[in-house]
Coordinates of C-alpha atoms and ligand atoms in Angstrom, one line a residue:
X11 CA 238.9 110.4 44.9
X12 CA 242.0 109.6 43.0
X13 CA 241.4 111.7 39.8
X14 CA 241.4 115.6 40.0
X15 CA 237.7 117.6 39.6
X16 CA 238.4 119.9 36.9
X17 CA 236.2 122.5 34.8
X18 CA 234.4 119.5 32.9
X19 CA 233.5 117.5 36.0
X20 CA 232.2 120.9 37.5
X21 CA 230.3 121.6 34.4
X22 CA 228.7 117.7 34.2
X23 CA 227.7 118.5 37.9
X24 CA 226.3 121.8 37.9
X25 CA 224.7 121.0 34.4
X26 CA 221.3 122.0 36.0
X27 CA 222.5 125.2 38.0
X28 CA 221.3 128.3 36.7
X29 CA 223.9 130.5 34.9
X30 CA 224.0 133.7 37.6
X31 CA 227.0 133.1 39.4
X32 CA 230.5 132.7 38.2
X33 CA 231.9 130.6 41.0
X34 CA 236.1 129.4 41.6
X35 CA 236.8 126.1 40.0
X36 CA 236.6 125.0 43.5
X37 CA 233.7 121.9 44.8
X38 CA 234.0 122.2 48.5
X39 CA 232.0 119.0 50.8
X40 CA 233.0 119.9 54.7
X41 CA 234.1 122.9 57.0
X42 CA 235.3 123.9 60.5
X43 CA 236.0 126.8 62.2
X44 CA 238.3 129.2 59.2
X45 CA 238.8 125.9 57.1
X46 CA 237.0 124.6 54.1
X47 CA 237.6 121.2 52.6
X48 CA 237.4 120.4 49.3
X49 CA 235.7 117.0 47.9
X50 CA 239.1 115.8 46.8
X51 CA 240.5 116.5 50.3
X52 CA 242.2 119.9 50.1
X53 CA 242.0 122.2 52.9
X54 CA 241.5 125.9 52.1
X55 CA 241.0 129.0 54.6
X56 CA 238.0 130.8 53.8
X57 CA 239.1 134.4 53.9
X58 CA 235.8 135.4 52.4
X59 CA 233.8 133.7 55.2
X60 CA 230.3 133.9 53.2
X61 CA 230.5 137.6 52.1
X62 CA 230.5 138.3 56.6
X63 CA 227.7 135.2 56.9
X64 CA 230.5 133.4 58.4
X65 CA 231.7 135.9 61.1
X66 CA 231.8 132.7 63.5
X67 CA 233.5 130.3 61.2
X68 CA 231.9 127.3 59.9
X69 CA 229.8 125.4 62.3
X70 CA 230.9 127.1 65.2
X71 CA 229.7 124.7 67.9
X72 CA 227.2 127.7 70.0
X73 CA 225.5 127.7 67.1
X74 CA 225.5 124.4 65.7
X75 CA 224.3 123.4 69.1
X76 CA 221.8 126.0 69.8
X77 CA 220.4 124.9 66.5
X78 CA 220.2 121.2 67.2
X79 CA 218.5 122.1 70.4
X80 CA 215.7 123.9 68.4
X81 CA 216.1 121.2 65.8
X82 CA 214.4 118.9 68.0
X83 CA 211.9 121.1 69.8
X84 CA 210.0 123.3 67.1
X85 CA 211.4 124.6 63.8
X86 CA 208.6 126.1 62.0
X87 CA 205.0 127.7 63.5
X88 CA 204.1 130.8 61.4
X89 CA 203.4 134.1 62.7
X90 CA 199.7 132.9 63.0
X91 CA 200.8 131.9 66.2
X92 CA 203.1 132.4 69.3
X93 CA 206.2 130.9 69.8
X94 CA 208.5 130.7 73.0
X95 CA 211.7 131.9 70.7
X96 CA 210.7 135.0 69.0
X97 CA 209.7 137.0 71.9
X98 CA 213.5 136.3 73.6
X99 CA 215.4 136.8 70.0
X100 CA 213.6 140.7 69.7
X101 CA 214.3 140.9 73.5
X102 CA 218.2 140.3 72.7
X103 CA 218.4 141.7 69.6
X104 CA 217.1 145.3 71.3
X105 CA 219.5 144.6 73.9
X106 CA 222.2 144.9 71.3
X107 CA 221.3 148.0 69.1
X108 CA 219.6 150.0 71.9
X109 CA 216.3 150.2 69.4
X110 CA 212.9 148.9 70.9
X111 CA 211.4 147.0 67.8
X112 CA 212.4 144.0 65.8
X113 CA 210.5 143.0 63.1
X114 CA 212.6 139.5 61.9
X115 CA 212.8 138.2 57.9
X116 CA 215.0 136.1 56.3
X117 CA 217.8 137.1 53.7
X118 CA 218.9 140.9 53.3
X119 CA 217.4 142.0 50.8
X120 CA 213.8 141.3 52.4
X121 CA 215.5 143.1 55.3
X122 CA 215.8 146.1 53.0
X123 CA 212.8 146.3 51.5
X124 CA 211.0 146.0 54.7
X125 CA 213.0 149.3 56.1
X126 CA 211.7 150.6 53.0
X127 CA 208.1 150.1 53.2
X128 CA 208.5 151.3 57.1
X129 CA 210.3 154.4 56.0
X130 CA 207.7 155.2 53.1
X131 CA 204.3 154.5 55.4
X132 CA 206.5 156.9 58.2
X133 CA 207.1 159.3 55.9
X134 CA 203.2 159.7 55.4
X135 CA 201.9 158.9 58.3
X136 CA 204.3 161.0 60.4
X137 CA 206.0 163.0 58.4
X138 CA 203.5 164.3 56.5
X139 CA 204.6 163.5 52.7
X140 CA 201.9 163.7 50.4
X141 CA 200.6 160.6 49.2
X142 CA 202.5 158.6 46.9
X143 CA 205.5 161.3 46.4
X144 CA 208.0 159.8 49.4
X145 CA 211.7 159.9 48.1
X146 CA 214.5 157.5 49.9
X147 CA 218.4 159.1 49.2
X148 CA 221.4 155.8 49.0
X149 CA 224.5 156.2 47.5
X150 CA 226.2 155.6 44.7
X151 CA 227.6 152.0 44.2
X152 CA 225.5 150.8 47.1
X153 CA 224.5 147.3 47.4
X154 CA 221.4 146.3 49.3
X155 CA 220.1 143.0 47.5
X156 CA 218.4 141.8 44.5
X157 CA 215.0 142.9 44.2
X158 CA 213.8 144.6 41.5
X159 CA 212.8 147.5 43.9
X160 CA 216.8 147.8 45.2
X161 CA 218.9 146.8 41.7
X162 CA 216.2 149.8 40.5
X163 CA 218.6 151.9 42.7
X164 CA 222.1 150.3 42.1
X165 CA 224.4 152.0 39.7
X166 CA 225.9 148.7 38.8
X167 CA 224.6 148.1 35.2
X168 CA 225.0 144.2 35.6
X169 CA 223.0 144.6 38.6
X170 CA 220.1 146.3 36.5
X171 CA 220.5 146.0 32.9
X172 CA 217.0 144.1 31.5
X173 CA 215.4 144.4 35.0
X174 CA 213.3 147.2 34.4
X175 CA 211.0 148.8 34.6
X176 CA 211.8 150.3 38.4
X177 CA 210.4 151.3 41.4
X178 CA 210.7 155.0 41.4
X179 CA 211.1 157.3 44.8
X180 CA 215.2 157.1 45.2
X181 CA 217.9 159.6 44.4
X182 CA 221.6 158.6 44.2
X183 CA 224.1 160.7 45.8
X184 CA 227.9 160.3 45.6
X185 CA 228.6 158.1 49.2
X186 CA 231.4 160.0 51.9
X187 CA 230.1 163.4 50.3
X188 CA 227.2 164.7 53.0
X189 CA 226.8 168.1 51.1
X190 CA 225.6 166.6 48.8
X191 CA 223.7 164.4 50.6
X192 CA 222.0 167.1 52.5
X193 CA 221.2 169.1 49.2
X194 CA 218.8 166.1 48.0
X195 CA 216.4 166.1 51.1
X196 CA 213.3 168.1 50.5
X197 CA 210.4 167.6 51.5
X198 CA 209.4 164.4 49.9
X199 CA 212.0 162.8 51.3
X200 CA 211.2 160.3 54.1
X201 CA 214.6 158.7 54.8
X202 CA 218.5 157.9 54.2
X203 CA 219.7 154.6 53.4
X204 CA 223.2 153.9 53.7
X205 CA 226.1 150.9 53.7
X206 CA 227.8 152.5 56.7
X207 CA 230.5 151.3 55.2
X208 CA 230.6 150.2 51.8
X209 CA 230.9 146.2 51.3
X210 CA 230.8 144.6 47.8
X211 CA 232.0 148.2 46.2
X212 CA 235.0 147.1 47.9
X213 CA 235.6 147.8 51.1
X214 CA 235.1 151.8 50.9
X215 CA 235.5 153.7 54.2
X216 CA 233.9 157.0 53.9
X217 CA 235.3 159.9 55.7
X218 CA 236.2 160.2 58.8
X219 CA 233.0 162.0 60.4
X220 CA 230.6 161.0 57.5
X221 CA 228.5 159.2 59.4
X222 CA 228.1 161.8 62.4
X223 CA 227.3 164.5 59.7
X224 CA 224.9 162.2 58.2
X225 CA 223.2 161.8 61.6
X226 CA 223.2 165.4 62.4
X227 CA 221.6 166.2 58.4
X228 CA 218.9 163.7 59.1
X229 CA 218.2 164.7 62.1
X230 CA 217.6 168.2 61.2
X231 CA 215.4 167.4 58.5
X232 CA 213.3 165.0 60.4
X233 CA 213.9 162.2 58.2
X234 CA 215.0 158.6 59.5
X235 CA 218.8 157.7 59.0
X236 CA 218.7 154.0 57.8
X237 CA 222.0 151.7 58.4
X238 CA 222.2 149.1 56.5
X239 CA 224.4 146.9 59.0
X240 CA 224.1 143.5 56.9
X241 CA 227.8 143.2 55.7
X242 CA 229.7 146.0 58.1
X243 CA 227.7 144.5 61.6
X244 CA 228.0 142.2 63.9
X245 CA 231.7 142.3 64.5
X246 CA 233.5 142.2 61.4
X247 CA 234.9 146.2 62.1
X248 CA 236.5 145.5 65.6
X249 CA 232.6 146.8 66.8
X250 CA 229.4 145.2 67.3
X251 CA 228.2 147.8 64.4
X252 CA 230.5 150.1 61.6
X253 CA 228.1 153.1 63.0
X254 CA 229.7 152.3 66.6
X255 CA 233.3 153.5 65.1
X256 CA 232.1 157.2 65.0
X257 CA 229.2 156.5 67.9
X258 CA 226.5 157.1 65.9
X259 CA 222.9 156.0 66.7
X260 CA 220.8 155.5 63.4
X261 CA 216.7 155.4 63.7
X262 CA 216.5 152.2 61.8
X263 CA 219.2 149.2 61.2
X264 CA 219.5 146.3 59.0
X265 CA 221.0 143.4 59.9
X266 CA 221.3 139.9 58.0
X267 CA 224.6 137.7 57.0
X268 CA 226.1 136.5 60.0
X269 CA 222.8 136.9 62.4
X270 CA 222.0 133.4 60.8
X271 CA 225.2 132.3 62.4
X272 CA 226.5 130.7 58.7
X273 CA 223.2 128.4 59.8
X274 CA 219.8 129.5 58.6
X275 CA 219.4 133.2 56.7
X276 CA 217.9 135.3 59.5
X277 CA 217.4 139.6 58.7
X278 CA 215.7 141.6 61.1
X279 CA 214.8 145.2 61.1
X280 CA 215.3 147.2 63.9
X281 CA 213.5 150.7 65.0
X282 CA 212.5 152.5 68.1
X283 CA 208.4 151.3 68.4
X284 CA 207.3 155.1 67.8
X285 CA 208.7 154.6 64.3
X286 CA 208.1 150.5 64.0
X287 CA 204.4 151.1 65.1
X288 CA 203.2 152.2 61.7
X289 CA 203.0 148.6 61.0
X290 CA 199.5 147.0 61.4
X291 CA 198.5 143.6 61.3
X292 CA 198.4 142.5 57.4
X293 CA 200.4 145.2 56.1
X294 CA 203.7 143.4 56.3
X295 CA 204.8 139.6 56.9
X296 CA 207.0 136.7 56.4
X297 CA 205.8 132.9 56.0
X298 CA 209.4 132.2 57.3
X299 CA 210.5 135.4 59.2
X300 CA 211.0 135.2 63.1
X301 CA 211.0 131.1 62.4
X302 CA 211.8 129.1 65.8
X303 CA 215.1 127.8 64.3
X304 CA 215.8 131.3 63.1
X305 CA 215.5 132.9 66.6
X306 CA 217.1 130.0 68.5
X307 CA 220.2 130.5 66.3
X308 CA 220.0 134.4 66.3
X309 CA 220.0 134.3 70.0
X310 CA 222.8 132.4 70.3
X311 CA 224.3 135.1 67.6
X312 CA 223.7 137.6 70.2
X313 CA 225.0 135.8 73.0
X314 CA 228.5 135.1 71.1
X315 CA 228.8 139.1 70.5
X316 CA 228.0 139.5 73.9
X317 CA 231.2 138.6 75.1
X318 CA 233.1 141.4 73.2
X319 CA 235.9 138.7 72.2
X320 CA 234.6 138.7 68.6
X321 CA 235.1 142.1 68.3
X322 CA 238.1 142.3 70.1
X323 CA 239.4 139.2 67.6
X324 CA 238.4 141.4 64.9
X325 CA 240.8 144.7 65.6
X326 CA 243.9 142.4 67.0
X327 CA 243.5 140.0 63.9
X328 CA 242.8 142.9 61.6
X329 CA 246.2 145.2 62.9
X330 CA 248.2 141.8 62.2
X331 CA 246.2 141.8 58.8
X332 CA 246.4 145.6 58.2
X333 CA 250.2 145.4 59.3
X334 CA 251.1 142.3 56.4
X335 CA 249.1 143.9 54.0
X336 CA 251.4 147.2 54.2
X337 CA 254.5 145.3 54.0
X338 CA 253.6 143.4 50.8
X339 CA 255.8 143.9 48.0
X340 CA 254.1 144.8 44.7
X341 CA 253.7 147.0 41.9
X342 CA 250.2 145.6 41.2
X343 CA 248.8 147.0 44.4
X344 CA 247.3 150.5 43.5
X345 CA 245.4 150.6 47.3
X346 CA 244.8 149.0 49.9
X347 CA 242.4 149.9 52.5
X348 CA 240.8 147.9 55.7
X349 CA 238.9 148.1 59.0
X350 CA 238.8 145.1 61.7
X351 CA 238.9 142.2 59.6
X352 CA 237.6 143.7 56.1
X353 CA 239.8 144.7 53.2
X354 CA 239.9 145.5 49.9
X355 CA 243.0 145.6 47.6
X356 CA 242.2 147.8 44.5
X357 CA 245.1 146.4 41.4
X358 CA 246.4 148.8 39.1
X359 CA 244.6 149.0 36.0
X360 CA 245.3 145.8 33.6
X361 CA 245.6 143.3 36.5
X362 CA 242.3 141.4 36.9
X363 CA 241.4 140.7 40.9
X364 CA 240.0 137.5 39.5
X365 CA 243.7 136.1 38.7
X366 CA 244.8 137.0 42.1
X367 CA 241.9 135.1 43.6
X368 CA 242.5 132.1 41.3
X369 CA 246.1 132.3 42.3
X370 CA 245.0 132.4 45.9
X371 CA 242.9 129.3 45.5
X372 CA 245.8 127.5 44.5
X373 CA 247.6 128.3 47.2
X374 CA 244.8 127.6 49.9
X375 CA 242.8 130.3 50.4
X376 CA 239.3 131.2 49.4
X377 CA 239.0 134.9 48.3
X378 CA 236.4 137.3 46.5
X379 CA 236.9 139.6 43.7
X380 CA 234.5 142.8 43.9
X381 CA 234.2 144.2 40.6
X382 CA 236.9 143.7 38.4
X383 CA 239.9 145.3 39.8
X384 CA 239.5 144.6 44.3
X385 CA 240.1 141.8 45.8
X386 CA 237.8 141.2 49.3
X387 CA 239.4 139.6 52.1
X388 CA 236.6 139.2 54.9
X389 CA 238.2 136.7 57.1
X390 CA 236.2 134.5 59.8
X391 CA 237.0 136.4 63.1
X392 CA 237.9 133.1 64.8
X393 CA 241.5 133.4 62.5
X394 CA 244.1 133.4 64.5
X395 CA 247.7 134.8 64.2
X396 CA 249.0 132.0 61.7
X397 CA 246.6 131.6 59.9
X398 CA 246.8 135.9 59.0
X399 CA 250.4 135.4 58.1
X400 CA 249.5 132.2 56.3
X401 CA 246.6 134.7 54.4
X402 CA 249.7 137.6 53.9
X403 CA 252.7 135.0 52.5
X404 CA 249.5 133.6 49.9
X405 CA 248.7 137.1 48.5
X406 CA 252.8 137.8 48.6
X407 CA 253.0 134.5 46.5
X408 CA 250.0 135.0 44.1
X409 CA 251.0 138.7 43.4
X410 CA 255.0 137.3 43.3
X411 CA 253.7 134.5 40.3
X412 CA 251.1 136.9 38.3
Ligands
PLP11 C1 224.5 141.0 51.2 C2 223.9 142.3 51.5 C3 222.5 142.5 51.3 C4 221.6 141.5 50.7 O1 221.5 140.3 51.5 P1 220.9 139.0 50.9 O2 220.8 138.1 52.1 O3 221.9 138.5 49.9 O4 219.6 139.3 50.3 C5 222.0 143.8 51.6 N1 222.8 144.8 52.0 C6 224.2 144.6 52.2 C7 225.0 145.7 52.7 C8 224.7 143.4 51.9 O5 226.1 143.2 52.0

């Protein structure tokens, strides 16, 4: 194309897209590995790598291959019947948490609400919570998906606003304090649900020891710890999961994003059986959950963070990261905080993250504001050492030109 794509060609083309996103003036066509391409040629690296859907880079050819493979055998079946991938994909996925039952869905947020339904028939069946009265604790500027039952529980009034009336049976505490957490069990209260580490607020870390205190408070009140692992897993902290950094086991975890391999959206649930087991058949389901394609690609997922490299990627890539990030020379920068390959740079008041991921763009690399004031760098863990410097000299220049 000989003519540059601007705002009025991007408007004529998405004249039929629904007005819920508010995406970079950027139309990308093809991708590889930590590179996007645009459809006028231009190469970007994608330091946002699909919100972590991307931990593998674009097409990485495991999963590409593993889903051509399936692509050709069986991709769809339904849970009315067997099929010879589901039974190895909860096999491997048990492997890799420790936890006996998988119960697979698609996106996240389906992933969510099924660990809520489990934790609320749990907390009556085994618990004991009279009928109708169970309470779920989350924190404060969580983000679990788009339901109406989880934006009911956001405190992100964009999130909410007009969406109402909610689902009632959660109470908000401020995340990283676990006083306070442990002050709103009672004894409706059938389960935690927790970001282990909090993604689109920005890349908050919570104390060091949170998570082991929440562990220790939910275990003492009998109530199931739920880890929402579908941003922080899978590799993007240095470990297979953000509750490995402090050791911690939860009863229940969440995982979605980057067990669909960039691919297909697979989420699965994951729970020892004694807890799993109050499901019956009928009382929960997918048409496309557990898929064929799903668990061909999920398994080759597993197999990838099997070898340990892409964790080991993510804490060498991320030191280099962490390290460039500390040496950039700003007045803008109010904070900036990261783990493995995850950060996010909060801007002093008056400096919108947007600008800084517009100037970003046009320098080659594909970033995320989070709210108005962080910018999200969530890398592909396949970067290597240039291209983090190449990520490092881009912010240098956008925050140099702003
Ligand atoms: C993205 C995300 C979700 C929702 O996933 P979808 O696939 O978009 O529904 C839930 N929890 C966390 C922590 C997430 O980052």
């Amino acid at each position: 194309m000989s003519t540059h794509v601007g705002p009025a060609d991007i408007a004529e083309l998405e004249r039929h897209v629904a007005p819920n996103y508010h995406p970079l003036p950027v139309v990308l066509a093809e991708a590889e590995g930590a590179w996007v391409t645009d459809v006028e040629g231009r190469r970007y690296l994608d330091a946002l790598a699909g919100y972590s859907a991307l931990n593998f880079g674009h097409r990485h050819p495991a999963l590409i291959e593993a889903a051509e493979t399936q692509l050709r055998r069986v991709t769809l079946t339904s849970r009315a019947f067997h099929h010879d991938q589901l039974g190895p994909f909860c096999d491997d996925l048990s492997r890799l948490t420790g936890l006996g039952s998988v119960l697979p869905m698609n996106t996240g947020a389906e992933g969510v609400e099924t660990a809520i339904k489990l934790a609320r028939r749990w907390g009556y069946q085994v618990r004991g919570i009279p009928a109708d009265q169970a309470t779920i604790v989350v924190a404060a500027r969580n983000f679990h998906g788009r339901t109406t039952t989880i934006v009911g529980f956001s405190s992100d009034p964009t999130a909410r606003e007009g969406f109402g009336p909610f689902t009632p049976g959660f109470r908000s505490v401020p995340f990283g304090d676990a006083q306070a957490l442990a002050d709103a069990i009672d004894e409706t209260t059938a389960a935690v649900l927790l970001e282990p580490i909090q993604g689109e607020a920005g890349v908050i870390i919570p104390p060091e020891g949170y998570l082991t205190e929440v562990r220790r408070i939910t275990r003492d009140a009998g109530v199931l710890f739920i880890d929402d692992e579908i941003q922080s897993g899978l590799g993007r902290t240095g470990r297979t999961f953000a509750c490995d950094l402090e050791e911690v086991r939860p009863d229940v975890m969440i995982l979605g994003k980057a067990l669909g391999g960039g691919v297909v959206p697979v989420s699965a649930v994951i729970a020892d059986p004694d807890i799993m087991d109050v499901f019956t058949p009928g009382s929960h389901g997918s048409t496309f959950g557990g898929n064929p394609l799903a668990c061909a690609v999920g398994r080759a997922v597993v197999a990838l963070l099997e070898t340990g490299e892409f964790q080991a990627r993510a804490t060498e890539m991320g030191a280099r990261l962490a390290t460039g990030l500390k040496g950039l020379r700003s007045d803008r920068v109010r904070e900036v905080r990261s783990i493995g390959l995850w950060v996010g740079i909060d801007l002093e008041p008056g400096v919108p993250a947007r600008a800084v991921c517009e100037g970003l763009l046009r320098r080659g690399v594909l970033s995320k504001d989070a709210h108005e004031r962080t910018v999200r760098l969530a890398p592909p863990l396949v970067i290597t050492e240039d291209e983090v410097d190449l990520l490092v000299a881009a912010l240098q220049d956008s925050f140099d030109a702003l």
